[in-house]
CSV table of C-alpha atoms and ligand atoms in Angstrom, one decimal:
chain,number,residue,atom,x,y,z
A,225,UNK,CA,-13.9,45.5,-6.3
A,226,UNK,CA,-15.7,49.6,-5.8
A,227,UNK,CA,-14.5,51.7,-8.1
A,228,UNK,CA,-16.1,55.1,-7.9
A,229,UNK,CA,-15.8,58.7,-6.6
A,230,UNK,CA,-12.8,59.1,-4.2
A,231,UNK,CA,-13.4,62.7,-3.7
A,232,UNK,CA,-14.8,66.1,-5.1
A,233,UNK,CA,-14.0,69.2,-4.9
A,234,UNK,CA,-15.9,72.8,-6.7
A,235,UNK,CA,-14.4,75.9,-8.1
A,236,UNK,CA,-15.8,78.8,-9.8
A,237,UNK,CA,-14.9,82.8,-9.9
A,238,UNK,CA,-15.0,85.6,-7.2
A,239,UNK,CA,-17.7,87.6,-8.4
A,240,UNK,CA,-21.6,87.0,-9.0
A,241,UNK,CA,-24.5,89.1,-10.0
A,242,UNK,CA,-28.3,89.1,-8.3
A,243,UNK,CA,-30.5,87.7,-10.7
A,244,UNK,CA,-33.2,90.1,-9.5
A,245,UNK,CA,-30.8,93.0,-10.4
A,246,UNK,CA,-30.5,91.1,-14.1
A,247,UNK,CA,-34.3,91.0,-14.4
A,248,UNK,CA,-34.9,94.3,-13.6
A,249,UNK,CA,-32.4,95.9,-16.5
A,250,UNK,CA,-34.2,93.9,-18.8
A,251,UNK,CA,-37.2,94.8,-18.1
A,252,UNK,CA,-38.2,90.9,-16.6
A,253,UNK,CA,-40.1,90.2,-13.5
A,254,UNK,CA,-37.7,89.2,-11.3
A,255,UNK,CA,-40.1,86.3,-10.0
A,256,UNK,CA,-39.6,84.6,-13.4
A,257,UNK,CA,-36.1,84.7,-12.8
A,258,UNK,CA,-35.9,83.1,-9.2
A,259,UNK,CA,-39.3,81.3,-9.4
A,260,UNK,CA,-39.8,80.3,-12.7
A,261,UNK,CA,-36.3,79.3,-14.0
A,262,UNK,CA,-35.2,78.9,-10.0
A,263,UNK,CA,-31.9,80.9,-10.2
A,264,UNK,CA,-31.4,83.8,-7.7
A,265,UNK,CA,-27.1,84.4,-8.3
A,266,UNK,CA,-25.2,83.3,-11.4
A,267,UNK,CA,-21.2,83.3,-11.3
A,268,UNK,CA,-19.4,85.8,-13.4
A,269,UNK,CA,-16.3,85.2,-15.4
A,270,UNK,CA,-13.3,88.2,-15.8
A,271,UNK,CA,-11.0,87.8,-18.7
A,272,UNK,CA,-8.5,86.5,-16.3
A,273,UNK,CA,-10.5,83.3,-15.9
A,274,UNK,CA,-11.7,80.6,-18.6
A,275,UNK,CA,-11.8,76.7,-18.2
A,276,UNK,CA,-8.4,76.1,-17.4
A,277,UNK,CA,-7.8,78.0,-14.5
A,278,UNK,CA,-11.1,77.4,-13.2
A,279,UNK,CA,-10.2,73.4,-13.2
A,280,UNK,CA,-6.9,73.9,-11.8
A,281,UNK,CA,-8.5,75.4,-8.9
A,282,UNK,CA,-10.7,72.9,-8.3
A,283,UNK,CA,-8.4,69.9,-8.6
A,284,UNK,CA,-5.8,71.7,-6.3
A,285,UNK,CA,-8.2,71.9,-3.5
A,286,UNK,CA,-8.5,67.7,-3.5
A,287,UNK,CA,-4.4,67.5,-4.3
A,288,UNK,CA,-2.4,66.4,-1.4
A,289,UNK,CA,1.3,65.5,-2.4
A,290,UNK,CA,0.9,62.1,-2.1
A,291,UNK,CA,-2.1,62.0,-4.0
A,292,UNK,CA,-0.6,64.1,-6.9
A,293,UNK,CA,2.1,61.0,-7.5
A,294,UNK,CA,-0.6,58.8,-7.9
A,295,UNK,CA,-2.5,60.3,-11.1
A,296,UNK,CA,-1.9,58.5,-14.1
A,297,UNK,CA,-4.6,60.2,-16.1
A,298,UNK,CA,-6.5,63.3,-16.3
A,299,UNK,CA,-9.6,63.9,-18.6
A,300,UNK,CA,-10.9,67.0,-18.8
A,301,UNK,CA,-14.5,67.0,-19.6
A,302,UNK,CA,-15.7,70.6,-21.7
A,303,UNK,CA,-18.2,71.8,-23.9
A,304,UNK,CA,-16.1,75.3,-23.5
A,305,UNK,CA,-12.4,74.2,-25.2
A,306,UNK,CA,-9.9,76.8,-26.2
A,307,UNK,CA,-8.2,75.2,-28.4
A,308,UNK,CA,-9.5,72.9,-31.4
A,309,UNK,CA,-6.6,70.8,-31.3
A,310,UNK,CA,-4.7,70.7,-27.7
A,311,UNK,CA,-6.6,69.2,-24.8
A,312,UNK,CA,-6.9,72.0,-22.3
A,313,UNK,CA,-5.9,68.9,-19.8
A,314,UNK,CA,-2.4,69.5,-20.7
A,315,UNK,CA,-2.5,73.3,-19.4
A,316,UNK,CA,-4.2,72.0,-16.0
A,317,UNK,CA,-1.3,69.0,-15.9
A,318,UNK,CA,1.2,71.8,-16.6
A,319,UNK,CA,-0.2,74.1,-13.7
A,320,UNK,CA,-1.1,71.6,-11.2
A,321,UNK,CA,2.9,70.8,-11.2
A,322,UNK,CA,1.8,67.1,-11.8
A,323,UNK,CA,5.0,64.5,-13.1
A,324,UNK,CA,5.5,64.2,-16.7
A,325,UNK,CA,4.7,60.4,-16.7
A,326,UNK,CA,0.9,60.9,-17.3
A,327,UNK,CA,-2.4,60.8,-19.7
A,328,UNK,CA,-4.0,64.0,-20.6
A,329,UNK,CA,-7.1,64.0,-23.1
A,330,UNK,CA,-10.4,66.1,-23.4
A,331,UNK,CA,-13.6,64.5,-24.1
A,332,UNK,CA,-16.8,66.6,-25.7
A,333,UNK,CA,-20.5,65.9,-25.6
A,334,UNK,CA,-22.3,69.1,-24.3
A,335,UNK,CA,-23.2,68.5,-20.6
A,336,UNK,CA,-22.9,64.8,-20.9
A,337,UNK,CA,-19.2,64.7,-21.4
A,338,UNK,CA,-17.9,64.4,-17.5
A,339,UNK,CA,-20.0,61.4,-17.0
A,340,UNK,CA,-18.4,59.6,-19.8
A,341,UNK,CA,-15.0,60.6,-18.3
A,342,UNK,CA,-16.2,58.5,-15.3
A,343,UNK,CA,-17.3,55.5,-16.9
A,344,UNK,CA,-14.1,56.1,-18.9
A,345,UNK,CA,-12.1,56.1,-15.6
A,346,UNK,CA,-14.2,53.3,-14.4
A,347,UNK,CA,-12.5,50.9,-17.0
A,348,UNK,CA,-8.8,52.4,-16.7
A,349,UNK,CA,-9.4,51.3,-13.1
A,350,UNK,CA,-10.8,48.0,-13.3
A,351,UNK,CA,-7.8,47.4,-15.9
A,352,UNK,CA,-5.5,48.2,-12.8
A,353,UNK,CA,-6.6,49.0,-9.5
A,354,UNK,CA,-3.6,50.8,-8.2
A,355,UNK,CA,-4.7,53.6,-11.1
A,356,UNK,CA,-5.9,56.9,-10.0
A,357,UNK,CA,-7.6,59.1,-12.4
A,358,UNK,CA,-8.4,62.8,-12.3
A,359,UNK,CA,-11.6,63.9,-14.2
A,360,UNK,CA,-12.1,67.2,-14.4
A,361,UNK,CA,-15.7,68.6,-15.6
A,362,UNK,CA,-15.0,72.3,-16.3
A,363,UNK,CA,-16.8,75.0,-18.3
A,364,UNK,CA,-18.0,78.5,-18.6
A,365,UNK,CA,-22.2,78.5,-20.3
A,366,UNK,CA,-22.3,81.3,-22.4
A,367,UNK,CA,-25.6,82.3,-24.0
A,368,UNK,CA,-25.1,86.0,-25.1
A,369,UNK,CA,-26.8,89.1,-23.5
A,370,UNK,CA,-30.2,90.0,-23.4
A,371,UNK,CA,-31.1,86.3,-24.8
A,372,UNK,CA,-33.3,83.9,-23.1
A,373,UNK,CA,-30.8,81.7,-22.6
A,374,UNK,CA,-28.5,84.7,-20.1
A,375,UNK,CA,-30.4,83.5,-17.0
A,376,UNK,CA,-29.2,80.5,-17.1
A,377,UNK,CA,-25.9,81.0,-17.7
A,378,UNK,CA,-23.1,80.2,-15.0
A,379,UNK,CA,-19.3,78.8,-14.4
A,380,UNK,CA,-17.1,76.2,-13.0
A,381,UNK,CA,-15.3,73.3,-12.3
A,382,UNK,CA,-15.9,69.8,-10.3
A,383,UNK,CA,-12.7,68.2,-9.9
A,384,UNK,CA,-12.8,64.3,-8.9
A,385,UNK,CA,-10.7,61.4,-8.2
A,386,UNK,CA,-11.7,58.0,-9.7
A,387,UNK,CA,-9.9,55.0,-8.2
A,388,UNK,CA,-10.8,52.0,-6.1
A,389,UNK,CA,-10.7,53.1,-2.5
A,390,UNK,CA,-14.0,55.3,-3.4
A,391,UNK,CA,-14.7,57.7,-0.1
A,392,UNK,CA,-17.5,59.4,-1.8
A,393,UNK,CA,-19.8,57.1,-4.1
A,394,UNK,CA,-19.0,53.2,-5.2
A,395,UNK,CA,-20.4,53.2,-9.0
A,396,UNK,CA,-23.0,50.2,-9.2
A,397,UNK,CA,-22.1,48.2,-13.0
A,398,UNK,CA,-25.7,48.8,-14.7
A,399,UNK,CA,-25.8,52.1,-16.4
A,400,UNK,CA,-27.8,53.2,-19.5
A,401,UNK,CA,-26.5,55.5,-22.2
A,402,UNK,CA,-29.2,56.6,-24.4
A,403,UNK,CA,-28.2,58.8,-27.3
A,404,UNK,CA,-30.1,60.5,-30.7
A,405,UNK,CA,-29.0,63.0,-33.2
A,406,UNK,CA,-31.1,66.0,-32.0
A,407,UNK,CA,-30.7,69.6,-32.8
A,408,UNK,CA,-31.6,71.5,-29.7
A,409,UNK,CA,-28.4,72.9,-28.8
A,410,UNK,CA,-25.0,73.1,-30.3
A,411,UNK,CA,-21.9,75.8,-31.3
A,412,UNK,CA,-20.7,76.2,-34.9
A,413,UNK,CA,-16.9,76.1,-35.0
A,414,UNK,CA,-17.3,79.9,-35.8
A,415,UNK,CA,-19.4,81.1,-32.9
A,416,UNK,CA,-18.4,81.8,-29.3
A,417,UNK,CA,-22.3,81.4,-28.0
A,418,UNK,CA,-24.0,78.5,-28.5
A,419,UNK,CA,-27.2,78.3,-31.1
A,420,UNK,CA,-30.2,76.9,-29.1
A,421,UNK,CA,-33.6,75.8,-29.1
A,422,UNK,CA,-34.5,75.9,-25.2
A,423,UNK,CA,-37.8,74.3,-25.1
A,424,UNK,CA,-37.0,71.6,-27.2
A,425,UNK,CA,-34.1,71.3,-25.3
A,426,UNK,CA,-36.1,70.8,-21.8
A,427,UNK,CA,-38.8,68.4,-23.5
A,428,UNK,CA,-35.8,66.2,-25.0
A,429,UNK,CA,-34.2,66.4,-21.5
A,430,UNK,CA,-37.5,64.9,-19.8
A,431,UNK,CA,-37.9,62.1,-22.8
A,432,UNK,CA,-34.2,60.7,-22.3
A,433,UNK,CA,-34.4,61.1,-18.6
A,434,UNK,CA,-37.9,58.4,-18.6
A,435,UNK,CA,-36.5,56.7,-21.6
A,436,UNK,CA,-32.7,55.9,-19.2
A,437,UNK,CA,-34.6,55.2,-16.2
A,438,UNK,CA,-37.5,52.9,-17.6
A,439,UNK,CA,-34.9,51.0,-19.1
A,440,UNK,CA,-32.5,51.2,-15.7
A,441,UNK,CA,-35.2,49.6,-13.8
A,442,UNK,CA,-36.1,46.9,-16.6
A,443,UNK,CA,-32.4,46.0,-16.0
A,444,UNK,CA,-31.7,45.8,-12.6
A,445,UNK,CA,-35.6,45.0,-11.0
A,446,UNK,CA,-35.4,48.5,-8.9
A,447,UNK,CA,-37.8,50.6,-7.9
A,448,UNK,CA,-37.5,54.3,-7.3
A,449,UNK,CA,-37.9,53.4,-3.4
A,450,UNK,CA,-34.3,51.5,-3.9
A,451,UNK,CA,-33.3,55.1,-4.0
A,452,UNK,CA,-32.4,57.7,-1.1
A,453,UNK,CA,-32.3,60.3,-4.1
A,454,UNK,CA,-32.2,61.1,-7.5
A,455,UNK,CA,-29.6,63.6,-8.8
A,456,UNK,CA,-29.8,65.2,-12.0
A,457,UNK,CA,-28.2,67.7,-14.2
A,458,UNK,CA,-29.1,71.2,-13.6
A,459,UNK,CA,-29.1,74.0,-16.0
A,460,UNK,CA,-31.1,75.6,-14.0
A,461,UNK,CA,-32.8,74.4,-10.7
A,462,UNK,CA,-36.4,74.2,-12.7
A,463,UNK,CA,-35.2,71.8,-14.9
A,464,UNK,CA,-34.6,68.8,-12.2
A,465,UNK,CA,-38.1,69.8,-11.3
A,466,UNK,CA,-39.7,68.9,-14.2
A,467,UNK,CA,-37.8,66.3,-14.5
A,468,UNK,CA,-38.7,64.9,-11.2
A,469,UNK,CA,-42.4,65.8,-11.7
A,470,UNK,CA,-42.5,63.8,-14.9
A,471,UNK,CA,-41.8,60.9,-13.7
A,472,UNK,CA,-43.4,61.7,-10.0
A,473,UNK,CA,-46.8,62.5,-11.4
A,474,UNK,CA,-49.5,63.1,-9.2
A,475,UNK,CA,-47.8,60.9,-6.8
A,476,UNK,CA,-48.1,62.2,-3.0
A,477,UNK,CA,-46.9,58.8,-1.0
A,478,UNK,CA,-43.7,59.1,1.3
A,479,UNK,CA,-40.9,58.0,-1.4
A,480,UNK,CA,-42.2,60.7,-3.6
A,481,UNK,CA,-42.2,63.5,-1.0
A,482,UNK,CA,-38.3,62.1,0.0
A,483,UNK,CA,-37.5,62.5,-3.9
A,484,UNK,CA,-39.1,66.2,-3.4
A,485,UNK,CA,-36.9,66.8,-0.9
A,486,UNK,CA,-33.7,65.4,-1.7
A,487,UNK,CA,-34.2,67.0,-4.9
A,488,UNK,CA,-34.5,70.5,-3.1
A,489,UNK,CA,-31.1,70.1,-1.1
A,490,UNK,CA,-29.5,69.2,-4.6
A,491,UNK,CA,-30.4,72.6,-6.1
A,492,UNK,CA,-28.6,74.4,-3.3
A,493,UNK,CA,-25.4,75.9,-5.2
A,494,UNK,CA,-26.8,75.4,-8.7
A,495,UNK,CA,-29.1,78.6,-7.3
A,496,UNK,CA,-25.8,80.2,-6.4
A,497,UNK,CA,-24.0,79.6,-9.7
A,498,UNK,CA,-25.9,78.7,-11.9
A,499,UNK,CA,-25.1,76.4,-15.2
A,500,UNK,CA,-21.8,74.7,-15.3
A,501,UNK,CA,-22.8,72.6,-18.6
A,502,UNK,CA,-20.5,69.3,-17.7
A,503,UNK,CA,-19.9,70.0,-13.5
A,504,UNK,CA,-23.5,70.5,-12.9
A,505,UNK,CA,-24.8,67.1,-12.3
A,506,UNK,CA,-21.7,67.0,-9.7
A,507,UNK,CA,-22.1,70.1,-8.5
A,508,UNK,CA,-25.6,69.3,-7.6
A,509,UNK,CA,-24.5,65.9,-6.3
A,510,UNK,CA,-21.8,67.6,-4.1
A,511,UNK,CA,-24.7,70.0,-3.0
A,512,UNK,CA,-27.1,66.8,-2.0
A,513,UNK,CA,-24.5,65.0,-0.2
A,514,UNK,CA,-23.7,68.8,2.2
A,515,UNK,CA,-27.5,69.7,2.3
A,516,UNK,CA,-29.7,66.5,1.9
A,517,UNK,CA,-30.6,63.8,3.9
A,518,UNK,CA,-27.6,61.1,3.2
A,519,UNK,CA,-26.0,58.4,4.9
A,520,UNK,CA,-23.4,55.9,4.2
A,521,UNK,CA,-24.9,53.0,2.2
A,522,UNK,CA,-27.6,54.6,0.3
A,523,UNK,CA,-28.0,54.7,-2.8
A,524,UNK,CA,-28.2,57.9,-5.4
A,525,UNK,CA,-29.6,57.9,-8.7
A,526,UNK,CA,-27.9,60.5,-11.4
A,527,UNK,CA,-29.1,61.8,-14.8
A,528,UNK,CA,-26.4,63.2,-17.1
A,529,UNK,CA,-27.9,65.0,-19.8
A,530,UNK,CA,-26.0,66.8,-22.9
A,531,UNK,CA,-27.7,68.4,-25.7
A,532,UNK,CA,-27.3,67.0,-29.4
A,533,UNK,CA,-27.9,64.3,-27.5
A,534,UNK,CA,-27.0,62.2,-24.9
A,535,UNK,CA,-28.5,61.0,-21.2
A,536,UNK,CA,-27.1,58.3,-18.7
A,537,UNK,CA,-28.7,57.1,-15.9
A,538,UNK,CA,-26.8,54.9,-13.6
A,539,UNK,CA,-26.2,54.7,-9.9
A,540,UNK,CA,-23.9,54.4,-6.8
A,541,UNK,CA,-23.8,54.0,-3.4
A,542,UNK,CA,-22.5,56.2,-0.7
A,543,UNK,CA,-19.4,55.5,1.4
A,544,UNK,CA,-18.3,56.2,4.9
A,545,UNK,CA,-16.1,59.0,5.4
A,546,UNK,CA,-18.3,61.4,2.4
A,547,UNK,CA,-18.5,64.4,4.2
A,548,UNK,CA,-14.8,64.9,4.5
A,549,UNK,CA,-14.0,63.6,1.0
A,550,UNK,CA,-15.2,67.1,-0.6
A,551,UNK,CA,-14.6,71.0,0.3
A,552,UNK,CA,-16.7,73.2,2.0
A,553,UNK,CA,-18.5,74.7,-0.5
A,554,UNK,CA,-20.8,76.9,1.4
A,555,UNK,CA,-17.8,78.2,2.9
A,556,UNK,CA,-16.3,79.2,-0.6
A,557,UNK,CA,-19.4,80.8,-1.8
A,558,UNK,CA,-19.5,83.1,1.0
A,559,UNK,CA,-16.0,85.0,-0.2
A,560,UNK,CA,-17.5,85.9,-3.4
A,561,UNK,CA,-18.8,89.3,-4.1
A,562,UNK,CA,-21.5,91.3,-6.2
A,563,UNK,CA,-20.9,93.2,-9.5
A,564,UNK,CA,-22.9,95.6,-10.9
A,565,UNK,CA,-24.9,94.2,-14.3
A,566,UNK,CA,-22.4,96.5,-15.8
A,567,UNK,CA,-19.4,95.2,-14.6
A,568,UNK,CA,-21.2,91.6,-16.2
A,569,UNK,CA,-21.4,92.7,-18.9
A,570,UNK,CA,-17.9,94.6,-19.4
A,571,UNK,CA,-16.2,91.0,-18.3
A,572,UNK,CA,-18.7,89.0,-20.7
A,573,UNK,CA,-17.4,91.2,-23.9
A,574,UNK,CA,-14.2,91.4,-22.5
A,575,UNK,CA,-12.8,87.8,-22.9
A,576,UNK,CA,-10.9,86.5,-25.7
A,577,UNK,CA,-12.5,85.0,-27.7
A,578,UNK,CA,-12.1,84.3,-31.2
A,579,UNK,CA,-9.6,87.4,-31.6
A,580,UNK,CA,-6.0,86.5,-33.0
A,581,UNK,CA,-4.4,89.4,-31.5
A,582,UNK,CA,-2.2,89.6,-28.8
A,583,UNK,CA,-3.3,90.7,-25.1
A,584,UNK,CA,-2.2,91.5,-21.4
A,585,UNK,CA,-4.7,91.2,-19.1
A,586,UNK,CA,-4.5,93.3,-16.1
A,587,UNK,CA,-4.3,90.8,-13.3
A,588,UNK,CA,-4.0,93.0,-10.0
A,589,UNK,CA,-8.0,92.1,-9.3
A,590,UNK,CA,-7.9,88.5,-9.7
A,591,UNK,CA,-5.9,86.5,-6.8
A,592,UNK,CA,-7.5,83.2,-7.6
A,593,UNK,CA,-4.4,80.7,-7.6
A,594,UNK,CA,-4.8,80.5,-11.7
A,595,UNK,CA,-4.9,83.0,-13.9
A,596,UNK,CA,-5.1,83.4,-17.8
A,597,UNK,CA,-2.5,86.3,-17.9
A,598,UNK,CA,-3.1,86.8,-22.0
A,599,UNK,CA,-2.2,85.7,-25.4
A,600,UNK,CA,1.3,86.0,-27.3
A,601,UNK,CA,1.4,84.7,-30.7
A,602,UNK,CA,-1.3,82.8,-30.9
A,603,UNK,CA,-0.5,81.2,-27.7
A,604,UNK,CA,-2.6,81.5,-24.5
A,605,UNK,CA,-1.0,82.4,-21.4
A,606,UNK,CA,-1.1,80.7,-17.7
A,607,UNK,CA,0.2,82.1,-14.5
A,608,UNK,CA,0.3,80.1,-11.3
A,609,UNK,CA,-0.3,82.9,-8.8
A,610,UNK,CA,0.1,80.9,-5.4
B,842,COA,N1,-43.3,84.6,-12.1
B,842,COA,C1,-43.1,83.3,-11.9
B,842,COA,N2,-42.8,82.4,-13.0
B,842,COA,C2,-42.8,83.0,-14.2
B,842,COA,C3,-43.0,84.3,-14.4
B,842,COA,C4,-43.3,85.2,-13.3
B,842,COA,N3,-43.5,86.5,-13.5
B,842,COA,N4,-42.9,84.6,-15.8
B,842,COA,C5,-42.6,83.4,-16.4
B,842,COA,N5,-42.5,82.4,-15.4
B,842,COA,C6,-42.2,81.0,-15.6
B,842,COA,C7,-42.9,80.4,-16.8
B,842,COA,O1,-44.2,80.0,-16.5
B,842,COA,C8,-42.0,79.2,-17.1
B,842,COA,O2,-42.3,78.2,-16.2
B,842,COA,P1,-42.5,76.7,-16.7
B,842,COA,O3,-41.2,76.3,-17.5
B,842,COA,O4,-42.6,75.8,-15.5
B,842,COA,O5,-43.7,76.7,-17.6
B,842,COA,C9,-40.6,79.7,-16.8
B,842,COA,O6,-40.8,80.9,-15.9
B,842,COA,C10,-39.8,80.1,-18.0
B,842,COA,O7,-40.4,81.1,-18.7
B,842,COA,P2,-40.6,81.0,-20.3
B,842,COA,O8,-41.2,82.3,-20.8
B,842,COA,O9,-41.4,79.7,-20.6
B,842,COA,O10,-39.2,80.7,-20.8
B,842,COA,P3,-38.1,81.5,-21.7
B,842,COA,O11,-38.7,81.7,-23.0
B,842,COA,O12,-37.7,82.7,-20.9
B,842,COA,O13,-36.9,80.4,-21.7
B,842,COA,C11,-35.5,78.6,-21.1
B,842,COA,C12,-36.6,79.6,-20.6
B,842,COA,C13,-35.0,77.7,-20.0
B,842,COA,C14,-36.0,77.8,-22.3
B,842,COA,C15,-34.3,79.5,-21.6
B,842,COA,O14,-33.7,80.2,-20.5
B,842,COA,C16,-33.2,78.8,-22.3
B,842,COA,O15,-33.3,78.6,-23.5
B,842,COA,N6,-32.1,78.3,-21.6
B,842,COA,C17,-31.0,77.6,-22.2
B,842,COA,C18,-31.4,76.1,-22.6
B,842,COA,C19,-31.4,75.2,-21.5
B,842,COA,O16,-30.9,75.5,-20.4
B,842,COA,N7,-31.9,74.0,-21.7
B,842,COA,C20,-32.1,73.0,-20.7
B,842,COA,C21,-31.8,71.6,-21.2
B,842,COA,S1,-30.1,71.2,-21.3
């Protein structure tokens, strides 16, 4: 039986900001920016918006009627939650307008989480076929302003259907989970940014990407020419570079230069968006299968990567009918518009937070079809808008 990736859709806010802009108030080069770290926009997040709304708007764009009866489960995958008790799947179940008669549950481990919430889904499946589960990786990367970290911030959701009539990828059984108690990047229950140690953080990245796929190709006998592509997790598009080049060397030969480019077409929105944490190993999967060079029956290779830490490596194989099973993302990025680095940084301070207090937000500027319209004692507030 396949069991994998039905379809996929992306989400993230209205408004951006030109990372050349960014550089230039803080007194960067901007080549550093959109060379160096390989980001040229980054998505910017009002008040109105936090990880809720954002993956309510992505799961309603894969929703049909039909398809809505069929959930029985929705994970949502976050590094970003709102609550520390309530799974912020509940809200999303809530808004979506989905039947009472189904599982909602969050799952955390930094940027790895949404892949476990596929392998999850994987077994729920296999258990019973006729199962159709929602995972939604969702999250808003938040490293304060004027840090090192700001560049590669970013926002988003990458909704997807997991069930056994996959139209997008057919999950192949061998995967490798690889995981070590590692301090390069984690949030106190007390902070709203997260404390990290970028570097390290890249350098750990590289080891448990060899380490996963050394031991992926022990298991199975493949090479990396079994492969149309490898996809990888992208906090920023540099980092899937080194990756790649770690394991590439100073190899030139015809595979190497397909991995080069497949990598390239991968990196298209990530560029755009920048860092979803848990969505951006889909988000740059979504961005291969629109930009790259696929075709039904290959087969893609993905890194999942979460600080603290975790990596997977496992693979799938692409199915007929792909292009139509996600939205037209190229389309969607094209309504956004600019902000000034003011208006950035207005929205960044402007959020809730940890604040008890009750708020209103003013909501006549944001017509996305979700919106977080406040908090009222002690409870947040959700408005459906279309
Ligand atoms: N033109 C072109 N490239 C330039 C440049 C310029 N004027 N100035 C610097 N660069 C390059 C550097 O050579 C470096 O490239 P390299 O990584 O290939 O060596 C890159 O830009 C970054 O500059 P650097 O000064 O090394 O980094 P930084 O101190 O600004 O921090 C991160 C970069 C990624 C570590 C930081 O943004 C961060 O901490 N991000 C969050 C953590 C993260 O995303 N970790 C990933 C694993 S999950």
């Amino acid at each position: 039986m396949k069991i994998g990736i039905d379809k996929m859709a992306f989400a993230t806010t209205d408004q951006y900001i030109d990372l050349r802009e960014l550089a230039t108030r803080r007194g960067v080069d901007p080549n550093k920016y959109t060379i160096g770290i390989g980001q040229d926009r980054q998505a910017v997040v009002p008040p109105t918006q936090d990880i809720v709304t954002l993956g309510a708007t992505a799961a309603a764009k894969l929703l049909t009627p039909a398809l809505a009866k069929r959930i029985s489960t929705i994970m949502v995958a976050t590094e970003s939650g709102i609550d520390n008790s309530k799974a912020s799947a509940i809200y999303v179940k809530h808004l979506l307008g989905l039947n009472d008669f189904v599982r909602t549950v969050e799952l955390k481990e930094a940027c790895y989480s949404g892949t476990a919430a596929i392998q999850f889904a994987r077994g729920l499946v296999a258990f019973n076929p006729q199962e159709t589960v929602l995972v939604i990786a969702t999250d808003i990367a938040r490293y304060g302003l004027n840090t090192p970290g700001e560049v590669t911030q970013g926002a988003g959701a990458v909704a997807m259907l997991i069930s056994a009539h996959p139209h997008v990828l057919a999950i192949e059984p061998t995967t490798v989970a690889y995981s070590k108690d590692i301090m390069d990047f984690w949030r106190p229950l007390y902070a709203t940014e997260a404390i990290v140690n970028g570097k390290y953080s890249t350098n750990v990245y590289i080891d448990f990407f060899l380490q996963a796929f050394t031991r992926y190709q022990q298991l199975t006998g493949q090479t990396l020419a079994d492969f149309a592509g490898l996809v990888f997790h992208l906090p920023f598009t540099k980092m899937g570079k080194k990756a790649l080049e770690g394991l590439l060397g100073d190899r030139t030969d015809a595979v190497a230069q397909r991995m080069r480019q497949q990598l390239h077409a991968s990196q298209v929105y990530c560029r755009q968006v920048g860092n979803l944490y848990t969505g951006s190993l889909y988000l740059a999967l979504m961005s291969l299968l629109q930009n790259g060079q696929v075709k039904a029956g290959d087969r893609l290779g993905l890194f999942s990567y979460g600080s603290g830490a975790e990596g997977e490596f496992y693979s799938g194989i692409v199915q007929e009918g792909f292009t139509t099973a996600l939205n037209d993302i190229a389309a969607d990025l094209k309504t956004r518009h600019q902000v000034s680095i003011d208006q950035y940084e207005r929205f960044f301070n402007g959020r809730l937070g940890m604040k008890s207090a009750d708020r209103q937000f003013d909501l006549s500027h944001d017509r996305r079809p979700f919106v977080l319209a406040g908090q009222q004692n002690h409870q947040r507030i959700y408005r459906r808008q279309k």
